[in-house]
Coordinates of C-alpha atoms in Angstrom, one line a residue:
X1 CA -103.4 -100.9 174.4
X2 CA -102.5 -104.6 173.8
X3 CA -98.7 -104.8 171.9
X4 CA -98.6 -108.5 170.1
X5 CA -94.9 -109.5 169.9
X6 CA -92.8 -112.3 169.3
X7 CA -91.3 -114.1 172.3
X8 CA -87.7 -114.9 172.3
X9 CA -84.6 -113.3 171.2
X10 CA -83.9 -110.4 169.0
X11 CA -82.4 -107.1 169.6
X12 CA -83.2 -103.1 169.8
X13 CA -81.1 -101.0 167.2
X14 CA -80.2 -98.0 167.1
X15 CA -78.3 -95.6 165.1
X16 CA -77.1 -91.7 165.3
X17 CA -76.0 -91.5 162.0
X18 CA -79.7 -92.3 160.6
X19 CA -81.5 -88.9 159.1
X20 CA -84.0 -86.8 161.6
X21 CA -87.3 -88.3 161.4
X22 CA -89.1 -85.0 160.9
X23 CA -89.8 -84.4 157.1
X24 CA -88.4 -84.9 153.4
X25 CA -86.4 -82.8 150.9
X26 CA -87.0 -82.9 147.5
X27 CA -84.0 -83.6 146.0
X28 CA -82.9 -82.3 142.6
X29 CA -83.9 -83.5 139.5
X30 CA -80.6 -85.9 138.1
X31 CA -79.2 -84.6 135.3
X32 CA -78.6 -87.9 134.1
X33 CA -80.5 -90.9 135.4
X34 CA -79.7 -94.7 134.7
X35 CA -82.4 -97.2 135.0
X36 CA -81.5 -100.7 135.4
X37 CA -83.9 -103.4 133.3
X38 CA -84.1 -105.6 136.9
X39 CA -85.8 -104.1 139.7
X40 CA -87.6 -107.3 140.7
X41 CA -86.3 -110.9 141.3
X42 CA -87.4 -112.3 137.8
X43 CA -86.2 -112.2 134.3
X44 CA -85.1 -108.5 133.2
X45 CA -87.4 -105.8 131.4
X46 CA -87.0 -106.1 127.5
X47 CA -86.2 -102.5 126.1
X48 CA -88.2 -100.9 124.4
X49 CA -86.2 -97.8 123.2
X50 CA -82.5 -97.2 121.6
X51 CA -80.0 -95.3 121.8
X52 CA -80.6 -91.9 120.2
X53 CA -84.6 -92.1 121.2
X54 CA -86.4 -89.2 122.9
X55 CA -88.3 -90.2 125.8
X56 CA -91.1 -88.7 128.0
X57 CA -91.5 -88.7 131.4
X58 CA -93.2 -91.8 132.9
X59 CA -93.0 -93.6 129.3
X60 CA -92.6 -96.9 129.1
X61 CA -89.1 -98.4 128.7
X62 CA -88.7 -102.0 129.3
X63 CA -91.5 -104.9 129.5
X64 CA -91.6 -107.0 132.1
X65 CA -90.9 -110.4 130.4
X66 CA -93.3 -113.0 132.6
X67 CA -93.7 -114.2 136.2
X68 CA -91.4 -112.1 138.9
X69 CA -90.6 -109.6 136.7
X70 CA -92.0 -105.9 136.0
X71 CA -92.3 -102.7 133.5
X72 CA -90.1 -99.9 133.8
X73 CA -91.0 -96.2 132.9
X74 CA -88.3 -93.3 132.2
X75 CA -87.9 -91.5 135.5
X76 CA -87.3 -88.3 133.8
X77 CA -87.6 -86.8 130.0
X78 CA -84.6 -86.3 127.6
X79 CA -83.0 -88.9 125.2
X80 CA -80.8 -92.5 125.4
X81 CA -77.5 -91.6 125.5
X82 CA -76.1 -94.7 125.9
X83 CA -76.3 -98.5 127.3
X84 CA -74.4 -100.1 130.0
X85 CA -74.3 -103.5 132.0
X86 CA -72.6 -104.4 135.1
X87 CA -73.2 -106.7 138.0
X88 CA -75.9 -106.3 140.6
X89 CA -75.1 -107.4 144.4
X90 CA -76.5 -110.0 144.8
X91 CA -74.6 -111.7 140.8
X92 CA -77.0 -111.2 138.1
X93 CA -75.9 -109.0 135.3
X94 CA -78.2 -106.5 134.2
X95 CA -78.3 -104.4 131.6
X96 CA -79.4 -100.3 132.5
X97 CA -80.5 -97.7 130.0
X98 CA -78.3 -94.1 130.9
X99 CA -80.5 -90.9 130.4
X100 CA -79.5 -87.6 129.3
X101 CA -82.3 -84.9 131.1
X102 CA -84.2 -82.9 128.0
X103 CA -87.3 -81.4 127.2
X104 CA -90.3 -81.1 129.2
X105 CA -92.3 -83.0 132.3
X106 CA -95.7 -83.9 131.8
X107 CA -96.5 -84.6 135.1
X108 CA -94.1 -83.3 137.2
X109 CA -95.6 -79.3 138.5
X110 CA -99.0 -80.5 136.8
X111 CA -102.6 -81.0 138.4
X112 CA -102.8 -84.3 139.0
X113 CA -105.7 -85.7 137.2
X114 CA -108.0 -88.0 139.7
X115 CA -109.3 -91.4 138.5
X116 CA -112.0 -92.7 140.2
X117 CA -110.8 -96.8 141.2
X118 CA -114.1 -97.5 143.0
X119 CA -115.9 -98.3 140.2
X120 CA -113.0 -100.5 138.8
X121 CA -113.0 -104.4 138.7
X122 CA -110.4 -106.4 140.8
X123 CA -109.2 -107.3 137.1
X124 CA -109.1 -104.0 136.2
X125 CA -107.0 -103.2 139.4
X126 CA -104.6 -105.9 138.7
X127 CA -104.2 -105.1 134.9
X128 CA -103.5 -101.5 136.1
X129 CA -101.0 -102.9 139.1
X130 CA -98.8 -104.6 135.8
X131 CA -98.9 -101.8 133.7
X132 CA -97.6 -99.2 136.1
X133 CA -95.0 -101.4 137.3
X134 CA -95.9 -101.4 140.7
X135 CA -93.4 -104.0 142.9
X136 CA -93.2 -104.3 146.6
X137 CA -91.3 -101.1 147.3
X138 CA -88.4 -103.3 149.0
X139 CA -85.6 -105.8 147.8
X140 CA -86.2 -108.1 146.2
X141 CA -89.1 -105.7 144.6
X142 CA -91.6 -108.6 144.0
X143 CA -94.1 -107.6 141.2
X144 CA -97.5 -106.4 143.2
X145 CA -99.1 -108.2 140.3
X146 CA -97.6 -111.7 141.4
X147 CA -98.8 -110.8 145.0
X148 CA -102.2 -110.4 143.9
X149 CA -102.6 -113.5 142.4
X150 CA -101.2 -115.4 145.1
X151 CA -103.4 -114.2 147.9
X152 CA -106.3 -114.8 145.5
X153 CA -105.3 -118.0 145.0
X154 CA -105.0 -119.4 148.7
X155 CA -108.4 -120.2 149.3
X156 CA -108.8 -118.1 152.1
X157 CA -109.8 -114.6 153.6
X158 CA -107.2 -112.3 152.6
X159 CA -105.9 -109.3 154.8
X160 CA -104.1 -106.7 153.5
X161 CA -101.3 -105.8 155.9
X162 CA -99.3 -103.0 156.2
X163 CA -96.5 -102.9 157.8
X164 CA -95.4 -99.9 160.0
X165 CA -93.0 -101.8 162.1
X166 CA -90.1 -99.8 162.6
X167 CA -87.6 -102.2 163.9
X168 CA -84.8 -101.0 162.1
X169 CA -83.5 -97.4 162.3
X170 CA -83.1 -97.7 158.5
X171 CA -86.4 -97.5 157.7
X172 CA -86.7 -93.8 158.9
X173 CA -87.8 -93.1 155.2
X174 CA -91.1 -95.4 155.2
X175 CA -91.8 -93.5 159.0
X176 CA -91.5 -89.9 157.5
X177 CA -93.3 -91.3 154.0
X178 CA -96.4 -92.1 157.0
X179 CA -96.2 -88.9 158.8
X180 CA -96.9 -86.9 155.3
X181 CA -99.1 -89.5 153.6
X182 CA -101.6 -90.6 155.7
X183 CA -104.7 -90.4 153.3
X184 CA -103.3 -92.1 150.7
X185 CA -101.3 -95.0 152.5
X186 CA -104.9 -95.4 153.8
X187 CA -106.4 -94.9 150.0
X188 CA -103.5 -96.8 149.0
X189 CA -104.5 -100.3 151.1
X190 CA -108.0 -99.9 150.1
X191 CA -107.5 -100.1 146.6
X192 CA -105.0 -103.0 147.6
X193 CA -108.1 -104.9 149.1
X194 CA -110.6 -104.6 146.6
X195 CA -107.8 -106.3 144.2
X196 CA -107.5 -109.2 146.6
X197 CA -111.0 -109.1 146.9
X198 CA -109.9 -108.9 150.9
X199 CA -112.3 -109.1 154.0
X200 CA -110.0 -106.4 156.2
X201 CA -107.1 -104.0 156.3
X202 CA -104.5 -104.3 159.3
X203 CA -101.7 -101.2 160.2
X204 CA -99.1 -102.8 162.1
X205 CA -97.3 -100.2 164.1
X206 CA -94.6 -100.2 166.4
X207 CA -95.6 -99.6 170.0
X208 CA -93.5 -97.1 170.8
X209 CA -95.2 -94.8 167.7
X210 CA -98.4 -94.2 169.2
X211 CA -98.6 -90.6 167.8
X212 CA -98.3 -92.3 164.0
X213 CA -100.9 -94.9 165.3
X214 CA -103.2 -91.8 166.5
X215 CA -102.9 -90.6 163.0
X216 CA -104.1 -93.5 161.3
X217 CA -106.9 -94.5 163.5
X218 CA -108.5 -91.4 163.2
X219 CA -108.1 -90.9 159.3
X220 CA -109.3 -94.5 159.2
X221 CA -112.4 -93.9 161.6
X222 CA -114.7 -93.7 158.0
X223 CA -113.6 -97.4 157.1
X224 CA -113.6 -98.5 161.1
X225 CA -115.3 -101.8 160.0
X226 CA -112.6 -102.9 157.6
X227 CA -110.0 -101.4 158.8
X228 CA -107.7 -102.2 162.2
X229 CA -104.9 -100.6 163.8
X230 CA -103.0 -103.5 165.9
X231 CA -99.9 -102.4 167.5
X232 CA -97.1 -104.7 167.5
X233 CA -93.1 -104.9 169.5
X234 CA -90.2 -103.0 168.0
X235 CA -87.6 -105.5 168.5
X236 CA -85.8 -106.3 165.5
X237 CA -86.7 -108.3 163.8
X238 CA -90.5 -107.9 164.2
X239 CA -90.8 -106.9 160.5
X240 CA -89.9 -109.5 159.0
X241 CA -92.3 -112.3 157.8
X242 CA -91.9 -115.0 159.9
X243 CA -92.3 -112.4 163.1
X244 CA -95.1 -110.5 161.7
X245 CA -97.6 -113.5 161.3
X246 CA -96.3 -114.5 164.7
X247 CA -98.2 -111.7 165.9
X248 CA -101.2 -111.8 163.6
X249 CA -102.0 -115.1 164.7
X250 CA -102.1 -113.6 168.6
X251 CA -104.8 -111.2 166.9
X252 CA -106.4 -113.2 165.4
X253 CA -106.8 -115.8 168.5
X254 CA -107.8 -112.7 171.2
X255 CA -110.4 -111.5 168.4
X256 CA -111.8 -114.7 167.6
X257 CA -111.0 -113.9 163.6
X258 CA -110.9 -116.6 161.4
X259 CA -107.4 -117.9 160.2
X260 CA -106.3 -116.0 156.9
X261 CA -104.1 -115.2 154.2
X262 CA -102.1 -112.2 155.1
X263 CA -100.7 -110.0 152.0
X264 CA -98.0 -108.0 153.8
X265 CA -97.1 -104.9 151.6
X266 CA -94.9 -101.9 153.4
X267 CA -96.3 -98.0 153.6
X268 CA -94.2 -97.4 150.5
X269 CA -96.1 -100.0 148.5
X270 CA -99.3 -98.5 149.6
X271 CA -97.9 -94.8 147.9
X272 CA -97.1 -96.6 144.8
X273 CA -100.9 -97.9 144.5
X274 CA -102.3 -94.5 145.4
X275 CA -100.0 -92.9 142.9
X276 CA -100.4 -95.6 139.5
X277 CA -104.3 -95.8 140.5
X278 CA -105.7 -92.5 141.3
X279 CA -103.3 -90.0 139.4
X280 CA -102.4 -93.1 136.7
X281 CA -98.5 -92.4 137.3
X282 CA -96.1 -95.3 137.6
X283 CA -92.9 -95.2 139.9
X284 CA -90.8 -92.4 139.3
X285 CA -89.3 -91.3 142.3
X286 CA -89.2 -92.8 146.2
X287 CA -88.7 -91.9 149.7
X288 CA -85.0 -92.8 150.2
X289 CA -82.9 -92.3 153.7
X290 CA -79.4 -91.0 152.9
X291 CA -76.9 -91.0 155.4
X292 CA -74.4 -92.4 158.0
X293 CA -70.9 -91.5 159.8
X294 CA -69.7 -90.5 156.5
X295 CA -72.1 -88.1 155.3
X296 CA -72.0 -84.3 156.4
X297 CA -75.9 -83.8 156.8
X298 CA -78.2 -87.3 156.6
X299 CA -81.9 -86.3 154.9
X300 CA -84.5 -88.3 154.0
X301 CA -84.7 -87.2 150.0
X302 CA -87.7 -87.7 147.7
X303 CA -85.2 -89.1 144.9
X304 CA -86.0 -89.6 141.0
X305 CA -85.3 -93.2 140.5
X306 CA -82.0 -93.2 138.6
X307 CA -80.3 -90.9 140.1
X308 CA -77.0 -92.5 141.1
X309 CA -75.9 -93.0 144.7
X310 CA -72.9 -90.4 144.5
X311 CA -75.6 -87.1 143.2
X312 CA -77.5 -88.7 146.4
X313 CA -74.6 -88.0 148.9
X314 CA -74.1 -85.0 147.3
X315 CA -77.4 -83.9 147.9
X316 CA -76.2 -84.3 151.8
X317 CA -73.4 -82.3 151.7
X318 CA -70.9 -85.2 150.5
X319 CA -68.4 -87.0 152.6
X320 CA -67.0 -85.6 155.7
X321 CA -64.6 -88.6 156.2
X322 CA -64.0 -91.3 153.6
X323 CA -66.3 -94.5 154.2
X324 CA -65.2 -97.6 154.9
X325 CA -68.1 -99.3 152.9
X326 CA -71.3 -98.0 151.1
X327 CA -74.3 -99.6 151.4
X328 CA -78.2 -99.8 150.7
X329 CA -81.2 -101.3 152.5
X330 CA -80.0 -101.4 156.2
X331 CA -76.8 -102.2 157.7
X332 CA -78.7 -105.6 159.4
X333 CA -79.9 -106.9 155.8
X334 CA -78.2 -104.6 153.3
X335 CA -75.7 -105.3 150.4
X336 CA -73.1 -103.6 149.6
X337 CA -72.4 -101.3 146.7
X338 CA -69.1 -100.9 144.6
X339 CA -69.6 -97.6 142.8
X340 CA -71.0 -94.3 143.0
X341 CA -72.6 -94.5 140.0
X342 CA -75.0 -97.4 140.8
X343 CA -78.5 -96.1 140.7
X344 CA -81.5 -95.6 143.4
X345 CA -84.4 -98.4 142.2
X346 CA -87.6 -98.8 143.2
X347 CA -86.3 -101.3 146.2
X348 CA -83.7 -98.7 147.8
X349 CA -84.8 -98.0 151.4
X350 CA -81.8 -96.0 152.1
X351 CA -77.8 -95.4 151.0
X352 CA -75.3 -95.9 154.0
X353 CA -71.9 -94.1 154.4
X354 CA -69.9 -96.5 156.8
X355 CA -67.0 -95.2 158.8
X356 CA -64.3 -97.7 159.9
X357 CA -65.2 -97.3 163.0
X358 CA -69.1 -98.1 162.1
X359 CA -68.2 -101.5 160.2
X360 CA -65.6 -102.2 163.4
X361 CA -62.8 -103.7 160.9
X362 CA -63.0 -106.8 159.4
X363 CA -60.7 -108.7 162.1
X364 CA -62.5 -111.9 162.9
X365 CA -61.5 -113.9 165.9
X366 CA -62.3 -117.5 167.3
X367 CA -65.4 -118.9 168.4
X368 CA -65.7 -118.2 172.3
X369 CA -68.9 -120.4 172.9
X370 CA -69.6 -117.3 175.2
X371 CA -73.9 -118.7 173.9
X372 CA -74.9 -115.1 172.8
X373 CA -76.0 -116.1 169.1
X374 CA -78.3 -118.7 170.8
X375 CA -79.7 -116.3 173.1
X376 CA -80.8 -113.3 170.4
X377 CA -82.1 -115.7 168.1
X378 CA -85.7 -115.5 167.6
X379 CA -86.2 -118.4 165.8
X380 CA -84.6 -120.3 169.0
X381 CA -81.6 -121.6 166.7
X382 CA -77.7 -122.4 167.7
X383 CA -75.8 -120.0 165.4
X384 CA -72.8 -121.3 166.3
X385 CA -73.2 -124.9 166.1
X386 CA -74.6 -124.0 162.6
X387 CA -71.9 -122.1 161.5
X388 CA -69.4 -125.2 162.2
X389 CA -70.7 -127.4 160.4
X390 CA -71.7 -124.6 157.2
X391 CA -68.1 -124.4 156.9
X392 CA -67.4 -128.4 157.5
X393 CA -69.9 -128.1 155.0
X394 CA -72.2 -130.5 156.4
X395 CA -75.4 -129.2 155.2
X396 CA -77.2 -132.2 156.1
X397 CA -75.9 -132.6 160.0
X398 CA -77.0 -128.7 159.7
X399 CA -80.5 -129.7 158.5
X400 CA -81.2 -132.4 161.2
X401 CA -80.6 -129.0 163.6
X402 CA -83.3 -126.9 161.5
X403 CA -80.9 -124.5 159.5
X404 CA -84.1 -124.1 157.2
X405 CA -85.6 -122.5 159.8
X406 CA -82.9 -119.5 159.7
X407 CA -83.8 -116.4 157.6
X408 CA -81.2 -114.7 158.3
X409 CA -81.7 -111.3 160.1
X410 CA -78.5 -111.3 161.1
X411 CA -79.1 -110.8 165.3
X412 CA -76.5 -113.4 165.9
X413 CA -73.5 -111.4 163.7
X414 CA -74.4 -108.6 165.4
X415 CA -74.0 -109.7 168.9
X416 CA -70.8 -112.2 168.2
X417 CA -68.2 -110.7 170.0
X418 CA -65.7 -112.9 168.0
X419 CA -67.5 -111.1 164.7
X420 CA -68.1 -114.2 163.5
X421 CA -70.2 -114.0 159.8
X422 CA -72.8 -116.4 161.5
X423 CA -75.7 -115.4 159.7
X424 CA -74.2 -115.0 155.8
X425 CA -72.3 -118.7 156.2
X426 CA -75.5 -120.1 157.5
X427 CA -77.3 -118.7 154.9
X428 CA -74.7 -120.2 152.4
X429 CA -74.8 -123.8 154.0
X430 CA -79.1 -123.2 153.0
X431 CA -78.5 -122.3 149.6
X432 CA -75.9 -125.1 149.2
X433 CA -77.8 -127.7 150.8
X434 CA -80.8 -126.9 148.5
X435 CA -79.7 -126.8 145.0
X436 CA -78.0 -130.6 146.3

């Protein structure tokens, strides 16, 4: 078994305050929910409803207003009790619409009705992809719609991509989302393809999951000429982007496969297209690890989108100690939340209770030049050189050393025995040095 992996730097995580990596709970249904009109890096959803309406279950409630941004549909039935705004993490204000559980499901403990997507278009697909909402199931929750028409638009072969790297102890969720959906992540990539009109379809697993990897290749064995099981490393961070074409190229040079356009989508995306396609239901609900030091019993909970972060803890047994800091995502690329009441979104991998002793205090110290950020970075960077001049602020002395190059994964932070924010000033001096 061949294992494609990037070369230099990075790190292995891990975590025992992560949930077991053996099934899901259904969690209960949230009294009331509140759905946020940005779930996607565009523009946010125009409402559609009031306060006072009566909703259904799955309806729609806000319409994605142009490029980056996407529908949203009522996560539950009842009626709009109310609006509210406040600030997301990373500054833009949104608006969310706060729902009061009434009435009936219509799909929830129904037969699922089956629709048959082979003999639908690629335009048909993609019309279907904006109407259920469907976004890449992961910050910054890019409209699958805009991702289409990208890979269509590059002028060459596209492969759909899956990506079943688990670099990150974090993503536990997406690993026990594979385990019990293996048909229809399969099903789910397929119909993915035939929208991008794509030549093949490529599961990228970790190596040391050679049991999922079994599990795939022989559900796939019916589709074994367009579909590939390559496995990759499980040093973080071998998800992200820049890694993970690293290693596609290596594939694509042993197996003598043309040079292509890779549309990278994770298993949870997959789920979503199974799910709006062949049962016709948008995103209600997600795969979402709940845990950390500060949470009696961590689970991996099938969650109803707007169900706020504290019902989710609950759902675990509450606090056992209070946390030092809350957080979603991951603790390597996460963002920090400020209240309980901020909802679960189609982008929330997982909610983090942080101890004190998790987050190690927020002491920082002074630079060392003990070299161990240039060591871990796989991008072959100086952290540290780049950090001195982000906070001279000389962006471009920083440029003429590839700061550009950073995107930020955050090994050299993590390593700094000095903790030293290397990785979030860097990323600052970027962002600075661009909008000048």
């Amino acid at each position: 078994m061949k294992i494609y992996s990037f070369k230099k730097g990075g790190l292995v995580l891990e975590d025992p305050s992560t949930p077991p990596a053996t099934e899901s709970i259904a969690a209960f249904l949230p009294s009331i929910a509140v759905v946020p009109l940005i779930q996607h890096p565009g523009e946010a959803a125009v409402p559609l409803v009031s306060v006072g309406d009566r909703i259904s279950e799955g309806m729609l409630i806000g319409r994605g207003k142009g490029s980056g941004s996407a529908h949203i549909h009522a996560p539950i039935p009842g009626r709009v009790i109310r609006k509210v705004t406040w600030t997301l993490a990373d500054g833009r204000p949104t608006e969310g619409l706060v729902i009061r559980l009434e009435g009936a499901f219509t799909t929830l403990g129904h037969r699922k009705e089956r629709y048959q997507w082979e003999t639908m278009s690629p335009a048909d697909l993609l019309r279907t992809f904006a109407d259920k909402g469907l976004v890449e199931m992961e910050e910054p929750g890019k409209p699958l719609y805009d991702m289409v028409r990208e890979a269509t638009a590059s002028q060459q072969p596209v492969i759909v991509v899956v990506r079943m790297v688990f670099d990150d102890p974090w993503l536990v969720a997406d690993y026990v989302l594979c385990k019990e959906h293996v048909e229809e992540i399969i099903e789910g990539a397929r119909i993915l393809r035939k929208a991008t009109k794509g030549s093949h379809i490529i599961f990228t697993i970790s190596e040391e999951e050679t049991a999922l990897g079994t599990l795939f290749e022989q559900a796939a064995a019916p589709y074994k000429e367009s579909i590939s099981v390559v496995y990759v490393g499980a040093r973080y961070p071998q998800r992200n982007r820049r890694e993970l074409e690293i290693v596609l190229k290596q594939y694509e040079k042993v197996n003598n496969a043309p040079s292509s356009y890779h549309c990278i989508i994770n298993p949870a995306t997959a789920y979503a297209i199974y799910t709006g396609v062949v049962h016709n239901i948008p995103i209600l609900e997600r795969y979402v690890a709940v845990g950390g030091g500060a949470v009696k019993s961590p689970r991996v909970l099938r969650l109803r989108l707007g169900t706020t972060i504290g019902d989710a803890i609950a759902q675990c047994g509450g606090f056992v100690s209070r946390p030092a800091r809350i957080a979603t995502g991951s603790t390597m690329k996460g963002k920090y939340v400020q209240d309980l009441d901020e909802p679960i979104t189609k982008t929330t991998v997982s909610v983090i209770a942080l101890t004190e002793e998790q987050i190690g205090g927020e002491q920082t110290y002074a630079c060392i030049n003990c070299g161990e950020c240039r060591r871990i970075c796989p991008v072959g960077l100086d952290p540290e050189r780049l950090y001195k001049y982000a906070l001279l602020e000389k962006d471009e002395e920083a440029r003429r050393y590839n700061v550009v190059d950073c995107h930020g994964c955050g090994c050299c932070e993590v390593v700094c025995p000095s903790r030293l924010p290397l990785s979030t000033v860097i990323r600052i001096s970027i962002k600075r040095g661009a909008a000048k």
